Amino acid sequence: MGLPRQITTPIDYQVRLARIGDIGAIQTTARASWTAAYAAILAPPTLAGYLARGYGAPALQATLRARKSTFLVAVRGASVLGFCHFGERGRGSEVFQLYVHPRLWSRGIGRRLLSHAEMRFQVAGARRYGLTVLKGNEQALLFYADYGFERDRKRDSRDEWHLVKTLGP
Ligand SMILES: CC(C)(COP(=O)(O)OP(=O)(O)OC[C@H]1O[C@@H](n2cnc3c(N)ncnc32)[C@H](O)[C@@H]1OP(=O)(O)O)[C@@H](O)C(=O)NCCC(=O)NCCS
């Protein structure tokens, strides 16, 4: 059984823009987080396919260079503890990816990354921002509900729910 959060040692890490040199560490965390989150939801070939397409070096290089999105990493030394990719893709402000290494879930890293994205959206004048979550991903649904997201049923798809967070004035 894990220790209650309040008596676990605080983690010392920094949040910054991702660099090309982070790609290997991003891949490591992506693989661990995707496997922990989706092994029970997605068939192994589907999971492997997503990882290969989304996190191969060429795909990540293109993502990191994209002008209309931002890729943040939570880093400690050369390790990437988590990452958040967000921006605009013609459907308003969106978080495209938020992944934390499963060894460090529930230590506040996801909230901190998301709060950086939210602040950027707010500063840019967004009234709301959204994201999609696989229906079976209960951990993430609870995390986002706790963070103030609500379902936007109009934009649900067969396998995914669309969630939206309204930003204050
Ligand atoms: C979802 C994810 C990013 C959250 O990151 P995290 O660093 O673990 O989250 P934090 O520690 O910042 O916040 C945890 C909060 O989420 C909520 N939460 C998480 N799991 C919960 C659960 N099982 N029951 C209730 N609330 C839960 C709580 O509010 C919790 O706050 P608390 O720890 O103070 O109680 C992380 O679990 C992850 O990488 N999951 C796999 C990838 C994924 O599903 N990403 C989202 C795809 S859209």
Short mmCIF file of N, CA and C and ligand atoms in Angstrom, two decimals:
data_model
loop_
_atom_site.label_atom_id
_atom_site.label_comp_id
_atom_site.label_asym_id
_atom_site.label_seq_id
_atom_site.Cartn_x
_atom_site.Cartn_y
_atom_site.Cartn_z
N MET A 1 0.84 -1.21 0.00
CA MET A 1 0.00 0.00 0.00
C MET A 1 0.87 1.25 0.00
N GLY A 2 0.54 2.24 -0.82
CA GLY A 2 1.35 3.47 -0.90
C GLY A 2 1.14 4.35 0.32
N LEU A 3 2.08 5.22 0.55
CA LEU A 3 1.96 6.15 1.66
C LEU A 3 0.92 7.21 1.32
N PRO A 4 0.22 7.74 2.31
CA PRO A 4 -0.68 8.86 2.02
C PRO A 4 0.13 9.99 1.40
N ARG A 5 -0.52 10.71 0.45
CA ARG A 5 0.18 11.72 -0.33
C ARG A 5 0.93 12.74 0.53
N GLN A 6 0.28 13.16 1.64
CA GLN A 6 0.88 14.25 2.41
C GLN A 6 2.21 13.88 3.05
N ILE A 7 2.52 12.56 3.19
CA ILE A 7 3.82 12.24 3.76
C ILE A 7 4.76 11.59 2.74
N THR A 8 4.42 11.66 1.46
CA THR A 8 5.40 11.23 0.46
C THR A 8 6.35 12.40 0.21
N THR A 9 7.56 12.07 -0.22
CA THR A 9 8.56 13.11 -0.45
C THR A 9 8.16 13.93 -1.67
N PRO A 10 8.20 15.25 -1.59
CA PRO A 10 7.87 16.05 -2.77
C PRO A 10 8.86 15.77 -3.90
N ILE A 11 8.37 15.84 -5.12
CA ILE A 11 9.25 15.58 -6.27
C ILE A 11 9.76 16.92 -6.78
N ASP A 12 11.04 16.96 -7.02
CA ASP A 12 11.65 18.18 -7.53
C ASP A 12 11.74 18.06 -9.06
N TYR A 13 11.00 18.87 -9.77
CA TYR A 13 11.07 18.82 -11.23
C TYR A 13 10.72 20.18 -11.80
N GLN A 14 10.99 20.32 -13.09
CA GLN A 14 10.77 21.60 -13.75
C GLN A 14 9.84 21.37 -14.95
N VAL A 15 9.02 22.36 -15.26
CA VAL A 15 8.20 22.27 -16.48
C VAL A 15 8.77 23.25 -17.49
N ARG A 16 9.04 22.75 -18.70
CA ARG A 16 9.59 23.63 -19.76
C ARG A 16 9.15 23.11 -21.12
N LEU A 17 9.45 23.90 -22.15
CA LEU A 17 9.15 23.47 -23.52
C LEU A 17 10.01 22.26 -23.87
N ALA A 18 9.42 21.33 -24.59
CA ALA A 18 10.18 20.14 -25.01
C ALA A 18 11.20 20.52 -26.08
N ARG A 19 12.32 19.80 -26.08
CA ARG A 19 13.37 20.01 -27.08
C ARG A 19 13.55 18.69 -27.84
N ILE A 20 14.18 18.82 -29.01
CA ILE A 20 14.42 17.61 -29.82
C ILE A 20 15.19 16.57 -29.00
N GLY A 21 16.11 17.03 -28.16
CA GLY A 21 16.90 16.10 -27.34
C GLY A 21 16.09 15.35 -26.29
N ASP A 22 14.84 15.74 -26.07
CA ASP A 22 13.97 15.05 -25.09
C ASP A 22 13.25 13.86 -25.71
N ILE A 23 13.36 13.70 -27.03
CA ILE A 23 12.50 12.73 -27.71
C ILE A 23 12.61 11.32 -27.13
N GLY A 24 13.82 10.86 -26.89
CA GLY A 24 13.99 9.50 -26.34
C GLY A 24 13.28 9.35 -25.00
N ALA A 25 13.41 10.35 -24.15
CA ALA A 25 12.78 10.28 -22.81
C ALA A 25 11.25 10.42 -22.91
N ILE A 26 10.79 11.19 -23.89
CA ILE A 26 9.33 11.29 -24.10
C ILE A 26 8.80 9.92 -24.53
N GLN A 27 9.53 9.26 -25.44
CA GLN A 27 9.09 7.94 -25.91
C GLN A 27 9.00 6.95 -24.75
N THR A 28 9.98 7.00 -23.85
CA THR A 28 9.97 6.07 -22.70
C THR A 28 8.73 6.29 -21.84
N THR A 29 8.45 7.54 -21.54
CA THR A 29 7.29 7.84 -20.68
C THR A 29 5.98 7.56 -21.42
N ALA A 30 5.95 7.88 -22.72
CA ALA A 30 4.73 7.61 -23.50
C ALA A 30 4.43 6.11 -23.48
N ARG A 31 5.45 5.30 -23.72
CA ARG A 31 5.24 3.84 -23.78
C ARG A 31 4.71 3.33 -22.43
N ALA A 32 5.34 3.78 -21.34
CA ALA A 32 4.93 3.31 -20.01
C ALA A 32 3.51 3.78 -19.68
N SER A 33 3.22 5.04 -19.98
CA SER A 33 1.93 5.60 -19.60
C SER A 33 0.80 5.01 -20.46
N TRP A 34 1.05 4.91 -21.77
CA TRP A 34 0.03 4.32 -22.65
C TRP A 34 -0.26 2.88 -22.25
N THR A 35 0.81 2.12 -21.95
CA THR A 35 0.60 0.71 -21.61
C THR A 35 -0.19 0.61 -20.31
N ALA A 36 0.17 1.41 -19.31
CA ALA A 36 -0.54 1.34 -18.02
C ALA A 36 -2.00 1.78 -18.18
N ALA A 37 -2.23 2.79 -19.01
CA ALA A 37 -3.59 3.33 -19.12
C ALA A 37 -4.48 2.50 -20.05
N TYR A 38 -3.89 1.96 -21.12
CA TYR A 38 -4.74 1.41 -22.18
C TYR A 38 -4.64 -0.11 -22.40
N ALA A 39 -3.74 -0.79 -21.67
CA ALA A 39 -3.59 -2.24 -21.92
C ALA A 39 -4.92 -2.97 -21.72
N ALA A 40 -5.75 -2.46 -20.79
CA ALA A 40 -7.02 -3.14 -20.54
C ALA A 40 -8.13 -2.66 -21.47
N ILE A 41 -7.85 -1.61 -22.26
CA ILE A 41 -8.91 -1.02 -23.10
C ILE A 41 -8.68 -1.31 -24.58
N LEU A 42 -7.40 -1.29 -24.99
CA LEU A 42 -7.08 -1.46 -26.41
C LEU A 42 -6.40 -2.81 -26.65
N ALA A 43 -6.65 -3.38 -27.80
CA ALA A 43 -5.97 -4.63 -28.17
C ALA A 43 -4.48 -4.32 -28.38
N PRO A 44 -3.58 -5.27 -28.04
CA PRO A 44 -2.14 -5.00 -28.14
C PRO A 44 -1.69 -4.45 -29.50
N PRO A 45 -2.19 -4.96 -30.64
CA PRO A 45 -1.73 -4.37 -31.91
C PRO A 45 -2.19 -2.93 -32.10
N THR A 46 -3.39 -2.63 -31.59
CA THR A 46 -3.89 -1.25 -31.69
C THR A 46 -3.01 -0.32 -30.88
N LEU A 47 -2.70 -0.74 -29.67
CA LEU A 47 -1.84 0.06 -28.78
C LEU A 47 -0.47 0.26 -29.42
N ALA A 48 0.11 -0.83 -29.93
CA ALA A 48 1.44 -0.74 -30.56
C ALA A 48 1.39 0.19 -31.76
N GLY A 49 0.30 0.14 -32.52
CA GLY A 49 0.15 0.99 -33.71
C GLY A 49 0.11 2.47 -33.34
N TYR A 50 -0.67 2.79 -32.31
CA TYR A 50 -0.75 4.20 -31.85
C TYR A 50 0.63 4.69 -31.42
N LEU A 51 1.33 3.84 -30.65
CA LEU A 51 2.65 4.27 -30.16
C LEU A 51 3.62 4.48 -31.31
N ALA A 52 3.61 3.57 -32.26
CA ALA A 52 4.54 3.68 -33.40
C ALA A 52 4.24 4.93 -34.22
N ARG A 53 2.95 5.15 -34.48
CA ARG A 53 2.59 6.31 -35.33
C ARG A 53 2.80 7.64 -34.61
N GLY A 54 2.33 7.70 -33.35
CA GLY A 54 2.34 8.98 -32.65
C GLY A 54 3.67 9.35 -32.03
N TYR A 55 4.47 8.33 -31.71
CA TYR A 55 5.68 8.61 -30.93
C TYR A 55 6.96 8.15 -31.60
N GLY A 56 6.90 7.83 -32.87
CA GLY A 56 8.13 7.57 -33.61
C GLY A 56 8.90 8.88 -33.68
N ALA A 57 10.23 8.81 -33.86
CA ALA A 57 11.04 10.04 -33.86
C ALA A 57 10.56 11.05 -34.91
N PRO A 58 10.25 10.65 -36.16
CA PRO A 58 9.81 11.66 -37.13
C PRO A 58 8.51 12.34 -36.71
N ALA A 59 7.56 11.56 -36.17
CA ALA A 59 6.28 12.15 -35.75
C ALA A 59 6.51 13.14 -34.61
N LEU A 60 7.34 12.76 -33.65
CA LEU A 60 7.58 13.66 -32.52
C LEU A 60 8.34 14.91 -32.95
N GLN A 61 9.28 14.74 -33.87
CA GLN A 61 10.00 15.93 -34.36
C GLN A 61 9.03 16.92 -34.99
N ALA A 62 8.10 16.40 -35.80
CA ALA A 62 7.11 17.27 -36.45
C ALA A 62 6.23 17.93 -35.39
N THR A 63 5.82 17.19 -34.39
CA THR A 63 4.97 17.73 -33.33
C THR A 63 5.69 18.85 -32.58
N LEU A 64 6.95 18.61 -32.26
CA LEU A 64 7.70 19.61 -31.50
C LEU A 64 7.94 20.88 -32.31
N ARG A 65 7.98 20.73 -33.64
CA ARG A 65 8.25 21.91 -34.48
C ARG A 65 6.97 22.64 -34.89
N ALA A 66 5.82 22.04 -34.65
CA ALA A 66 4.57 22.64 -35.12
C ALA A 66 4.37 24.02 -34.49
N ARG A 67 3.91 24.95 -35.31
CA ARG A 67 3.78 26.34 -34.82
C ARG A 67 2.54 26.57 -33.98
N LYS A 68 1.47 25.81 -34.27
CA LYS A 68 0.20 26.12 -33.62
C LYS A 68 -0.05 25.28 -32.38
N SER A 69 0.98 24.62 -31.91
CA SER A 69 0.79 23.86 -30.68
C SER A 69 2.03 23.96 -29.82
N THR A 70 1.86 23.62 -28.56
CA THR A 70 2.94 23.70 -27.58
C THR A 70 3.10 22.34 -26.93
N PHE A 71 4.36 21.94 -26.75
CA PHE A 71 4.65 20.63 -26.14
C PHE A 71 5.49 20.89 -24.90
N LEU A 72 4.88 20.69 -23.73
CA LEU A 72 5.59 20.90 -22.48
C LEU A 72 6.03 19.57 -21.88
N VAL A 73 7.16 19.59 -21.20
CA VAL A 73 7.62 18.40 -20.48
C VAL A 73 7.86 18.76 -19.02
N ALA A 74 7.58 17.80 -18.15
CA ALA A 74 7.97 17.90 -16.75
C ALA A 74 9.26 17.09 -16.64
N VAL A 75 10.35 17.74 -16.31
CA VAL A 75 11.66 17.04 -16.35
C VAL A 75 12.38 17.08 -15.01
N ARG A 76 13.10 16.01 -14.79
CA ARG A 76 14.05 15.96 -13.67
C ARG A 76 15.31 15.35 -14.26
N GLY A 77 16.36 16.15 -14.36
CA GLY A 77 17.56 15.70 -15.06
C GLY A 77 17.19 15.37 -16.50
N ALA A 78 17.64 14.18 -16.95
CA ALA A 78 17.34 13.80 -18.34
C ALA A 78 16.01 13.05 -18.46
N SER A 79 15.33 12.85 -17.35
CA SER A 79 14.08 12.08 -17.39
C SER A 79 12.88 12.99 -17.65
N VAL A 80 11.98 12.50 -18.48
CA VAL A 80 10.71 13.19 -18.70
C VAL A 80 9.67 12.48 -17.83
N LEU A 81 9.16 13.18 -16.82
CA LEU A 81 8.20 12.57 -15.89
C LEU A 81 6.79 12.59 -16.47
N GLY A 82 6.56 13.57 -17.35
CA GLY A 82 5.24 13.69 -17.97
C GLY A 82 5.30 14.72 -19.07
N PHE A 83 4.24 14.77 -19.88
CA PHE A 83 4.23 15.76 -20.96
C PHE A 83 2.81 16.16 -21.30
N CYS A 84 2.69 17.35 -21.87
CA CYS A 84 1.38 17.87 -22.25
C CYS A 84 1.52 18.61 -23.58
N HIS A 85 0.71 18.23 -24.56
CA HIS A 85 0.72 18.84 -25.88
C HIS A 85 -0.63 19.50 -26.09
N PHE A 86 -0.65 20.76 -26.43
CA PHE A 86 -1.92 21.48 -26.55
C PHE A 86 -1.81 22.58 -27.60
N GLY A 87 -2.97 23.09 -28.04
CA GLY A 87 -2.96 24.16 -29.03
C GLY A 87 -4.28 24.23 -29.77
N GLU A 88 -4.20 24.60 -31.04
CA GLU A 88 -5.40 24.79 -31.88
C GLU A 88 -5.24 23.92 -33.12
N ARG A 89 -6.32 23.23 -33.48
CA ARG A 89 -6.30 22.46 -34.74
C ARG A 89 -7.62 22.65 -35.46
N GLY A 90 -8.11 23.89 -35.44
CA GLY A 90 -9.35 24.17 -36.15
C GLY A 90 -10.61 23.84 -35.38
N ARG A 91 -10.48 23.34 -34.16
CA ARG A 91 -11.68 23.04 -33.35
C ARG A 91 -11.61 23.76 -32.02
N GLY A 92 -10.95 24.93 -32.03
CA GLY A 92 -10.80 25.67 -30.78
C GLY A 92 -9.60 25.19 -29.99
N SER A 93 -9.50 25.65 -28.76
CA SER A 93 -8.35 25.32 -27.91
C SER A 93 -8.50 23.90 -27.39
N GLU A 94 -7.44 23.12 -27.53
CA GLU A 94 -7.55 21.71 -27.15
C GLU A 94 -6.26 21.20 -26.51
N VAL A 95 -6.45 20.28 -25.58
CA VAL A 95 -5.31 19.51 -25.08
C VAL A 95 -5.29 18.22 -25.89
N PHE A 96 -4.19 17.97 -26.56
CA PHE A 96 -4.11 16.79 -27.42
C PHE A 96 -3.55 15.58 -26.66
N GLN A 97 -2.63 15.85 -25.75
CA GLN A 97 -2.00 14.75 -25.02
C GLN A 97 -1.64 15.20 -23.62
N LEU A 98 -1.89 14.34 -22.64
CA LEU A 98 -1.41 14.58 -21.28
C LEU A 98 -1.04 13.22 -20.70
N TYR A 99 0.23 13.00 -20.50
CA TYR A 99 0.70 11.69 -20.04
C TYR A 99 1.75 11.86 -18.96
N VAL A 100 1.58 11.10 -17.89
CA VAL A 100 2.55 11.10 -16.79
C VAL A 100 3.05 9.67 -16.63
N HIS A 101 4.34 9.53 -16.27
CA HIS A 101 4.87 8.17 -16.07
C HIS A 101 4.08 7.50 -14.94
N PRO A 102 3.62 6.26 -15.13
CA PRO A 102 2.75 5.63 -14.13
C PRO A 102 3.39 5.48 -12.75
N ARG A 103 4.72 5.45 -12.69
CA ARG A 103 5.36 5.38 -11.36
C ARG A 103 5.09 6.64 -10.56
N LEU A 104 4.67 7.71 -11.25
CA LEU A 104 4.51 9.01 -10.58
C LEU A 104 3.08 9.54 -10.66
N TRP A 105 2.13 8.67 -10.95
CA TRP A 105 0.74 9.11 -10.96
C TRP A 105 0.34 9.54 -9.55
N SER A 106 -0.61 10.47 -9.50
CA SER A 106 -1.18 10.97 -8.23
C SER A 106 -0.16 11.72 -7.39
N ARG A 107 0.80 12.33 -8.04
CA ARG A 107 1.76 13.16 -7.30
C ARG A 107 1.66 14.63 -7.73
N GLY A 108 0.62 14.96 -8.48
CA GLY A 108 0.39 16.36 -8.83
C GLY A 108 1.00 16.81 -10.15
N ILE A 109 1.70 15.91 -10.85
CA ILE A 109 2.38 16.32 -12.10
C ILE A 109 1.37 16.61 -13.20
N GLY A 110 0.35 15.76 -13.32
CA GLY A 110 -0.67 15.98 -14.36
C GLY A 110 -1.38 17.32 -14.17
N ARG A 111 -1.75 17.62 -12.92
CA ARG A 111 -2.41 18.91 -12.64
C ARG A 111 -1.51 20.08 -12.99
N ARG A 112 -0.24 19.94 -12.65
CA ARG A 112 0.66 21.07 -12.91
C ARG A 112 0.83 21.30 -14.40
N LEU A 113 0.98 20.23 -15.17
CA LEU A 113 1.11 20.38 -16.62
C LEU A 113 -0.17 20.99 -17.20
N LEU A 114 -1.30 20.47 -16.75
CA LEU A 114 -2.58 20.97 -17.28
C LEU A 114 -2.79 22.44 -16.91
N SER A 115 -2.34 22.81 -15.72
CA SER A 115 -2.53 24.22 -15.31
C SER A 115 -1.70 25.15 -16.19
N HIS A 116 -0.54 24.70 -16.66
CA HIS A 116 0.26 25.52 -17.60
C HIS A 116 -0.51 25.70 -18.91
N ALA A 117 -1.07 24.60 -19.42
CA ALA A 117 -1.83 24.69 -20.68
C ALA A 117 -3.01 25.63 -20.49
N GLU A 118 -3.72 25.45 -19.39
CA GLU A 118 -4.90 26.27 -19.14
C GLU A 118 -4.55 27.76 -19.07
N MET A 119 -3.43 28.05 -18.42
CA MET A 119 -3.02 29.46 -18.30
C MET A 119 -2.71 30.06 -19.67
N ARG A 120 -2.06 29.26 -20.53
CA ARG A 120 -1.78 29.74 -21.89
C ARG A 120 -3.08 30.03 -22.64
N PHE A 121 -4.04 29.12 -22.52
CA PHE A 121 -5.33 29.32 -23.22
C PHE A 121 -6.01 30.59 -22.69
N GLN A 122 -5.96 30.75 -21.37
CA GLN A 122 -6.63 31.89 -20.75
C GLN A 122 -5.99 33.20 -21.20
N VAL A 123 -4.67 33.23 -21.22
CA VAL A 123 -3.95 34.44 -21.63
C VAL A 123 -4.25 34.76 -23.10
N ALA A 124 -4.46 33.73 -23.90
CA ALA A 124 -4.76 33.94 -25.33
C ALA A 124 -6.22 34.32 -25.54
N GLY A 125 -7.01 34.38 -24.47
CA GLY A 125 -8.39 34.85 -24.58
C GLY A 125 -9.42 33.75 -24.80
N ALA A 126 -9.03 32.49 -24.64
CA ALA A 126 -10.01 31.40 -24.84
C ALA A 126 -11.06 31.42 -23.74
N ARG A 127 -12.29 31.09 -24.10
CA ARG A 127 -13.38 31.00 -23.12
C ARG A 127 -13.53 29.57 -22.61
N ARG A 128 -13.02 28.64 -23.38
CA ARG A 128 -13.16 27.23 -23.02
C ARG A 128 -12.08 26.44 -23.75
N TYR A 129 -11.82 25.26 -23.28
CA TYR A 129 -10.94 24.38 -24.05
C TYR A 129 -11.42 22.94 -23.83
N GLY A 130 -11.03 22.09 -24.73
CA GLY A 130 -11.57 20.75 -24.69
C GLY A 130 -10.52 19.68 -24.90
N LEU A 131 -10.98 18.45 -24.82
CA LEU A 131 -10.11 17.30 -25.06
C LEU A 131 -10.98 16.06 -25.21
N THR A 132 -10.39 14.98 -25.71
CA THR A 132 -11.14 13.73 -25.81
C THR A 132 -10.47 12.66 -24.96
N VAL A 133 -11.31 11.80 -24.40
CA VAL A 133 -10.82 10.72 -23.54
C VAL A 133 -11.51 9.43 -23.97
N LEU A 134 -10.75 8.34 -24.01
CA LEU A 134 -11.37 7.04 -24.30
C LEU A 134 -12.39 6.74 -23.19
N LYS A 135 -13.55 6.24 -23.61
CA LYS A 135 -14.63 6.00 -22.65
C LYS A 135 -14.23 5.13 -21.46
N GLY A 136 -13.36 4.16 -21.72
CA GLY A 136 -12.99 3.23 -20.64
C GLY A 136 -11.88 3.74 -19.74
N ASN A 137 -11.39 4.94 -20.00
CA ASN A 137 -10.24 5.45 -19.23
C ASN A 137 -10.72 6.17 -17.97
N GLU A 138 -11.12 5.36 -17.00
CA GLU A 138 -11.77 5.91 -15.80
C GLU A 138 -10.86 6.84 -15.01
N GLN A 139 -9.62 6.46 -14.90
CA GLN A 139 -8.65 7.26 -14.13
C GLN A 139 -8.60 8.70 -14.67
N ALA A 140 -8.51 8.79 -16.02
CA ALA A 140 -8.43 10.12 -16.64
C ALA A 140 -9.77 10.86 -16.51
N LEU A 141 -10.88 10.14 -16.67
CA LEU A 141 -12.19 10.80 -16.55
C LEU A 141 -12.37 11.39 -15.15
N LEU A 142 -11.92 10.66 -14.13
CA LEU A 142 -12.03 11.17 -12.76
C LEU A 142 -11.11 12.37 -12.56
N PHE A 143 -9.92 12.26 -13.12
CA PHE A 143 -8.95 13.36 -13.01
C PHE A 143 -9.52 14.64 -13.64
N TYR A 144 -10.08 14.52 -14.85
CA TYR A 144 -10.60 15.71 -15.54
C TYR A 144 -11.86 16.24 -14.86
N ALA A 145 -12.70 15.34 -14.37
CA ALA A 145 -13.92 15.80 -13.67
C ALA A 145 -13.52 16.62 -12.45
N ASP A 146 -12.51 16.14 -11.75
CA ASP A 146 -12.04 16.83 -10.57
C ASP A 146 -11.42 18.19 -10.92
N TYR A 147 -10.94 18.29 -12.14
CA TYR A 147 -10.29 19.53 -12.60
C TYR A 147 -11.31 20.52 -13.20
N GLY A 148 -12.59 20.14 -13.20
CA GLY A 148 -13.62 21.08 -13.64
C GLY A 148 -14.14 20.84 -15.05
N PHE A 149 -13.78 19.73 -15.68
CA PHE A 149 -14.28 19.44 -17.03
C PHE A 149 -15.68 18.83 -16.95
N GLU A 150 -16.44 19.09 -18.03
CA GLU A 150 -17.77 18.49 -18.16
C GLU A 150 -17.90 17.82 -19.51
N ARG A 151 -18.82 16.90 -19.61
CA ARG A 151 -19.02 16.23 -20.91
C ARG A 151 -19.70 17.16 -21.89
N ASP A 152 -19.26 17.07 -23.14
CA ASP A 152 -19.89 17.81 -24.22
C ASP A 152 -20.43 16.72 -25.16
N ARG A 153 -21.64 16.25 -24.86
CA ARG A 153 -22.15 15.05 -25.52
C ARG A 153 -22.28 15.20 -27.03
N LYS A 154 -22.46 16.45 -27.48
CA LYS A 154 -22.63 16.67 -28.93
C LYS A 154 -21.41 16.20 -29.71
N ARG A 155 -20.26 16.23 -29.06
CA ARG A 155 -19.03 15.90 -29.79
C ARG A 155 -18.47 14.53 -29.41
N ASP A 156 -19.25 13.73 -28.67
CA ASP A 156 -18.80 12.37 -28.37
C ASP A 156 -18.68 11.57 -29.66
N SER A 157 -17.77 10.63 -29.68
CA SER A 157 -17.73 9.68 -30.80
C SER A 157 -17.97 8.29 -30.24
N ARG A 158 -17.84 7.27 -31.07
CA ARG A 158 -18.18 5.92 -30.62
C ARG A 158 -17.34 5.50 -29.41
N ASP A 159 -16.05 5.75 -29.48
CA ASP A 159 -15.15 5.26 -28.44
C ASP A 159 -14.68 6.33 -27.47
N GLU A 160 -14.95 7.59 -27.81
CA GLU A 160 -14.38 8.66 -27.00
C GLU A 160 -15.44 9.65 -26.52
N TRP A 161 -15.18 10.21 -25.37
CA TRP A 161 -16.00 11.31 -24.88
C TRP A 161 -15.24 12.60 -25.08
N HIS A 162 -16.00 13.64 -25.43
CA HIS A 162 -15.39 14.95 -25.52
C HIS A 162 -15.70 15.69 -24.23
N LEU A 163 -14.68 16.26 -23.62
CA LEU A 163 -14.86 17.01 -22.38
C LEU A 163 -14.48 18.46 -22.61
N VAL A 164 -15.12 19.35 -21.86
CA VAL A 164 -14.82 20.76 -22.05
C VAL A 164 -14.71 21.44 -20.69
N LYS A 165 -13.81 22.39 -20.61
CA LYS A 165 -13.70 23.19 -19.39
C LYS A 165 -13.94 24.66 -19.74
N THR A 166 -14.88 25.27 -19.03
CA THR A 166 -15.18 26.68 -19.25
C THR A 166 -14.25 27.50 -18.38
N LEU A 167 -13.64 28.54 -19.00
CA LEU A 167 -12.70 29.38 -18.26
C LEU A 167 -13.42 30.61 -17.74
N GLY A 168 -13.06 31.05 -16.57
CA GLY A 168 -13.70 32.20 -15.94
C GLY A 168 -13.37 33.50 -16.67
N PRO A 169 -14.02 34.60 -16.30
CA PRO A 169 -13.78 35.89 -16.97
C PRO A 169 -12.35 36.37 -16.71
C1 LIG B 1 -4.54 11.29 -16.12
C2 LIG B 1 -3.11 11.64 -15.66
C3 LIG B 1 -2.45 12.54 -16.68
C4 LIG B 1 -3.21 12.38 -14.32
O1 LIG B 1 -1.90 12.75 -13.92
P1 LIG B 1 -1.43 12.61 -12.41
O2 LIG B 1 -0.10 13.24 -12.30
O3 LIG B 1 -1.56 11.20 -11.99
O4 LIG B 1 -2.55 13.46 -11.66
P2 LIG B 1 -2.37 14.41 -10.41
O5 LIG B 1 -1.56 13.72 -9.38
O6 LIG B 1 -1.93 15.74 -10.84
O7 LIG B 1 -3.89 14.57 -9.95
C5 LIG B 1 -4.57 13.48 -9.45
C6 LIG B 1 -6.00 13.92 -9.20
O8 LIG B 1 -6.86 13.33 -10.15
C7 LIG B 1 -8.05 12.88 -9.51
N1 LIG B 1 -8.06 11.43 -9.61
C8 LIG B 1 -7.16 10.65 -10.22
N2 LIG B 1 -7.50 9.35 -10.09
C9 LIG B 1 -8.61 9.33 -9.37
C10 LIG B 1 -9.43 8.29 -8.91
N3 LIG B 1 -9.15 7.00 -9.16
N4 LIG B 1 -10.49 8.62 -8.20
C11 LIG B 1 -10.78 9.90 -7.93
N5 LIG B 1 -10.04 10.91 -8.35
C12 LIG B 1 -8.97 10.64 -9.06
C13 LIG B 1 -7.97 13.35 -8.11
O9 LIG B 1 -8.56 14.61 -8.07
C14 LIG B 1 -6.49 13.48 -7.87
O10 LIG B 1 -6.22 14.48 -6.95
P3 LIG B 1 -5.62 14.01 -5.54
O11 LIG B 1 -4.47 13.16 -5.90
O12 LIG B 1 -5.26 15.29 -4.87
O13 LIG B 1 -6.73 13.27 -4.90
C15 LIG B 1 -2.26 10.36 -15.42
O14 LIG B 1 -2.97 9.51 -14.58
C16 LIG B 1 -1.93 9.64 -16.70
O15 LIG B 1 -0.88 9.87 -17.30
N6 LIG B 1 -2.80 8.71 -17.12
C17 LIG B 1 -2.57 7.92 -18.31
C18 LIG B 1 -2.68 8.75 -19.55
C19 LIG B 1 -4.03 9.34 -19.73
O16 LIG B 1 -5.05 8.71 -19.53
N7 LIG B 1 -4.01 10.59 -20.16
C20 LIG B 1 -5.18 11.32 -20.50
C21 LIG B 1 -5.53 10.96 -21.89
S1 LIG B 1 -6.77 12.02 -22.46
#
